[in-house]
Coordinates of C-alpha atoms and ligand atoms in Angstrom, one line a residue:
M1 CA -9.4 -81.6 10.2
A2 CA -7.2 -78.7 11.3
S3 CA -6.2 -77.9 7.7
K4 CA -9.8 -78.0 6.6
L5 CA -10.7 -75.4 9.2
A6 CA -7.8 -73.2 8.1
V7 CA -9.0 -73.4 4.5
S8 CA -12.6 -72.5 5.4
R9 CA -11.3 -69.6 7.6
T10 CA -9.5 -68.0 4.7
V11 CA -12.1 -68.8 2.0
G12 CA -14.9 -67.2 4.1
P13 CA -13.4 -63.6 4.1
V14 CA -12.2 -63.9 0.5
Y15 CA -15.7 -65.0 -0.6
L16 CA -17.3 -62.1 1.4
F17 CA -14.8 -59.6 -0.2
L18 CA -15.6 -60.9 -3.7
L19 CA -19.3 -60.7 -3.0
L20 CA -19.0 -57.1 -1.8
I21 CA -17.0 -56.1 -5.0
V22 CA -19.7 -57.7 -7.2
A23 CA -22.5 -56.0 -5.2
A24 CA -20.8 -52.6 -5.6
F25 CA -20.9 -52.9 -9.4
L26 CA -24.5 -54.2 -9.7
P27 CA -26.7 -51.4 -11.0
S28 CA -28.6 -49.7 -8.1
P29 CA -32.4 -49.9 -8.5
T30 CA -32.6 -46.2 -7.8
L31 CA -30.6 -45.5 -11.0
S32 CA -33.1 -47.2 -13.2
S33 CA -35.7 -44.5 -12.9
D34 CA -36.4 -41.2 -11.1
S35 CA -35.1 -41.3 -7.5
D36 CA -37.4 -42.4 -4.7
P37 CA -39.5 -39.8 -2.8
L38 CA -38.9 -39.2 0.8
Q39 CA -42.5 -38.2 1.6
D40 CA -46.0 -39.2 0.6
F41 CA -46.2 -36.6 -2.1
C42 CA -44.8 -33.3 -3.2
V43 CA -47.3 -31.6 -5.5
A44 CA -45.2 -29.4 -7.7
D45 CA -45.3 -25.7 -7.0
M46 CA -45.1 -24.7 -10.7
K47 CA -44.4 -21.1 -9.8
G48 CA -41.2 -22.2 -7.9
K49 CA -37.9 -22.6 -9.7
P50 CA -37.2 -26.2 -10.7
S51 CA -34.3 -27.5 -8.6
V52 CA -31.8 -30.2 -9.6
N53 CA -34.3 -33.0 -9.8
G54 CA -37.8 -31.7 -9.9
F55 CA -39.9 -28.9 -8.6
P56 CA -40.3 -27.5 -5.1
C57 CA -43.3 -28.8 -3.2
K58 CA -46.5 -26.8 -2.8
P59 CA -47.1 -26.2 0.9
A60 CA -49.1 -29.2 2.3
T61 CA -51.7 -26.8 3.6
Q62 CA -52.5 -25.7 0.1
V63 CA -52.8 -29.2 -1.4
T64 CA -56.4 -30.3 -2.2
S65 CA -58.0 -33.5 -3.5
D66 CA -58.2 -31.9 -7.0
D67 CA -54.4 -31.9 -7.1
F68 CA -54.4 -35.7 -7.4
F69 CA -56.7 -36.0 -10.4
F70 CA -56.1 -35.2 -14.1
S71 CA -58.7 -34.9 -16.9
G72 CA -56.2 -34.2 -19.6
F73 CA -56.8 -37.6 -21.3
T74 CA -60.6 -37.3 -21.6
K75 CA -60.5 -35.5 -25.0
E76 CA -59.2 -37.0 -28.3
G77 CA -56.0 -35.2 -29.5
N78 CA -56.0 -33.3 -32.8
T79 CA -54.3 -35.6 -35.3
N80 CA -54.7 -33.1 -38.2
N81 CA -51.0 -32.6 -38.7
R82 CA -48.2 -33.9 -40.9
F83 CA -47.7 -37.1 -38.9
G84 CA -51.4 -37.9 -38.3
S85 CA -50.9 -38.4 -34.6
N86 CA -51.1 -36.5 -31.4
V87 CA -49.4 -37.0 -28.0
T88 CA -51.2 -35.6 -25.0
A89 CA -48.6 -35.6 -22.2
G90 CA -49.6 -36.5 -18.7
N91 CA -46.2 -35.6 -17.2
V92 CA -45.3 -33.4 -14.2
L93 CA -45.7 -30.3 -16.3
A94 CA -49.3 -31.1 -17.0
F95 CA -50.1 -33.0 -13.8
P96 CA -48.0 -31.5 -11.0
A97 CA -48.9 -34.2 -8.4
L98 CA -46.5 -36.5 -10.3
N99 CA -43.6 -34.5 -8.9
T100 CA -41.1 -36.8 -7.2
L101 CA -43.2 -39.9 -7.9
G102 CA -41.2 -41.2 -10.8
L103 CA -43.9 -41.9 -13.3
S104 CA -46.1 -40.3 -16.0
M105 CA -48.4 -41.2 -18.9
N106 CA -49.3 -40.2 -22.4
R107 CA -52.4 -40.4 -24.5
V108 CA -51.5 -41.0 -28.1
D109 CA -54.2 -40.6 -30.8
F110 CA -53.7 -41.8 -34.4
A111 CA -55.6 -40.9 -37.6
P112 CA -55.9 -43.7 -40.1
G113 CA -52.3 -44.2 -41.5
G114 CA -50.9 -41.9 -38.8
I115 CA -47.5 -42.4 -37.2
N116 CA -45.9 -41.4 -34.0
P117 CA -42.5 -40.8 -35.7
P118 CA -39.3 -42.4 -34.6
H119 CA -38.3 -40.9 -31.2
S120 CA -36.6 -41.9 -27.9
H121 CA -37.1 -41.0 -24.3
P122 CA -33.7 -40.2 -22.6
R123 CA -35.0 -40.6 -19.1
A124 CA -37.4 -43.5 -19.1
T125 CA -38.5 -46.9 -20.2
E126 CA -42.0 -46.8 -21.8
A127 CA -44.8 -49.4 -21.6
G128 CA -48.0 -49.0 -23.5
V129 CA -51.3 -50.6 -24.2
V130 CA -53.5 -50.3 -27.4
V131 CA -56.9 -49.0 -26.4
K132 CA -58.4 -48.7 -29.9
G133 CA -57.5 -49.9 -33.3
K134 CA -54.4 -51.7 -34.6
L135 CA -50.8 -50.4 -34.2
L136 CA -47.5 -51.5 -35.7
V137 CA -45.1 -50.9 -32.8
G138 CA -41.3 -51.1 -33.4
F139 CA -38.0 -50.2 -31.8
V140 CA -34.3 -50.6 -32.7
T141 CA -31.7 -51.9 -30.2
T142 CA -28.3 -50.4 -29.8
E143 CA -27.0 -53.5 -31.8
N144 CA -29.2 -52.2 -34.6
V145 CA -31.8 -55.0 -34.4
F146 CA -35.3 -54.1 -35.2
H147 CA -38.2 -55.6 -33.2
S148 CA -41.8 -55.0 -34.2
K149 CA -45.3 -56.4 -33.9
V150 CA -48.8 -55.5 -34.9
L151 CA -50.9 -55.1 -31.7
T152 CA -54.6 -54.9 -31.3
V153 CA -56.9 -53.7 -28.4
G154 CA -55.7 -54.8 -25.0
E155 CA -52.2 -55.8 -26.1
M156 CA -49.2 -54.2 -24.5
F157 CA -45.6 -53.3 -25.5
V158 CA -42.5 -52.1 -23.8
I159 CA -39.7 -49.9 -25.1
P160 CA -36.5 -50.1 -23.1
R161 CA -35.1 -46.8 -22.0
G162 CA -33.6 -44.6 -24.6
L163 CA -34.2 -46.8 -27.6
V164 CA -35.6 -45.3 -30.8
H165 CA -39.2 -46.5 -31.4
F166 CA -42.4 -45.6 -33.3
Q167 CA -46.0 -46.6 -33.7
R168 CA -48.0 -46.6 -36.9
N169 CA -51.8 -47.0 -37.3
V170 CA -52.2 -50.0 -39.5
G171 CA -56.0 -50.4 -38.9
K172 CA -58.9 -49.1 -40.9
G173 CA -60.1 -46.5 -38.4
K174 CA -58.6 -44.3 -35.7
A175 CA -56.3 -45.8 -33.1
L176 CA -55.5 -44.9 -29.5
A177 CA -52.7 -46.0 -27.1
L178 CA -52.0 -45.1 -23.5
T179 CA -48.4 -45.2 -22.6
T180 CA -46.6 -44.9 -19.2
F181 CA -43.0 -44.0 -18.2
N182 CA -40.8 -44.6 -15.1
S183 CA -40.1 -40.8 -15.0
Q184 CA -42.2 -37.8 -14.2
L185 CA -40.6 -36.1 -17.2
P186 CA -39.3 -38.7 -19.6
G187 CA -38.3 -36.2 -22.4
A188 CA -38.7 -37.0 -26.1
V189 CA -36.1 -36.8 -28.8
L190 CA -38.2 -36.7 -32.0
L191 CA -35.7 -37.7 -34.7
P192 CA -37.1 -35.9 -37.8
N193 CA -37.3 -32.6 -35.8
T194 CA -34.1 -33.1 -33.9
L195 CA -32.1 -33.8 -37.0
F196 CA -33.7 -31.4 -39.5
A197 CA -35.5 -28.7 -37.6
S198 CA -33.3 -27.8 -34.6
T199 CA -32.5 -24.1 -33.7
P200 CA -30.1 -23.3 -35.2
T201 CA -30.1 -26.1 -37.7
I202 CA -27.3 -28.8 -38.0
P203 CA -24.9 -27.7 -40.8
N204 CA -25.7 -29.3 -44.2
Q205 CA -22.1 -30.7 -44.4
V206 CA -22.8 -32.8 -41.4
L207 CA -26.2 -34.1 -42.6
T208 CA -25.1 -34.8 -46.2
K209 CA -22.2 -36.8 -45.0
A210 CA -24.2 -38.6 -42.3
F211 CA -27.0 -39.6 -44.6
Q212 CA -24.9 -39.9 -47.8
V213 CA -27.2 -37.7 -49.9
E214 CA -26.9 -34.5 -51.9
E215 CA -27.6 -31.1 -50.2
D216 CA -30.9 -30.5 -52.0
I217 CA -32.4 -33.5 -50.2
I218 CA -31.3 -32.1 -46.9
N219 CA -32.7 -28.7 -47.8
K220 CA -36.0 -30.3 -48.8
L221 CA -36.2 -32.1 -45.4
K222 CA -35.3 -28.9 -43.5
I223 CA -38.1 -27.0 -45.3
K224 CA -40.7 -29.7 -44.9
L225 CA -40.0 -30.1 -41.1
S226 CA -39.4 -26.5 -40.2
Ligands
GLV301 C1 -45.2 -43.3 -27.4 O1 -44.2 -43.8 -28.0 C2 -45.2 -42.3 -26.5 O2 -44.0 -41.8 -26.3 O3 -46.2 -42.0 -25.8
MN302 MN1 -42.4 -43.1 -26.9

């Protein structure tokens, strides 16, 4: 009996210590998206200088109901461009009331055959729903596995944070998706532009070796995307 007690007395603190170590290494929920706000709202004062993590708050006395509503998604985006798609951003820059709230949305319009080209969001996971038409939605994991599905109206998708993804309109008419992000400013790295139309451009020696093609192909891509 006495030795049983002695064992449980030593196992208890050891168990607690191990539990604390494991807990310390578990990802903190506040690291998975923008940090939590400390007040009801902080409508961005867009004239103020952005600080480390967002914009300064507009004085509460100047906040009106209108600050909390956004009509930027009422109009169809112009898809008359090389990709046949248009992203209307509903992030903190367009809708300052999102400041410190850790989320934002996009309206994405597609012409028939249009694509939202391969891109990634460095600061957010994306979820989306097809509102009109039929979209092929795909993303590639860090293990290079490609996941994709054709979605119709009402169907939803999720793109884990930072992974390269795209949508392509595979229906007969126009298509529309609404997407949402767990960041007020998710950022977008648009691969064709990032790789071939940066300022200044990435040296051809890097791109020819990376893509294993001759320089004329790289030059053509740079001209097309510039
Ligand atoms: C779609 O991928 C979007 O970024 O809105
Ligand atoms: Mn996206």
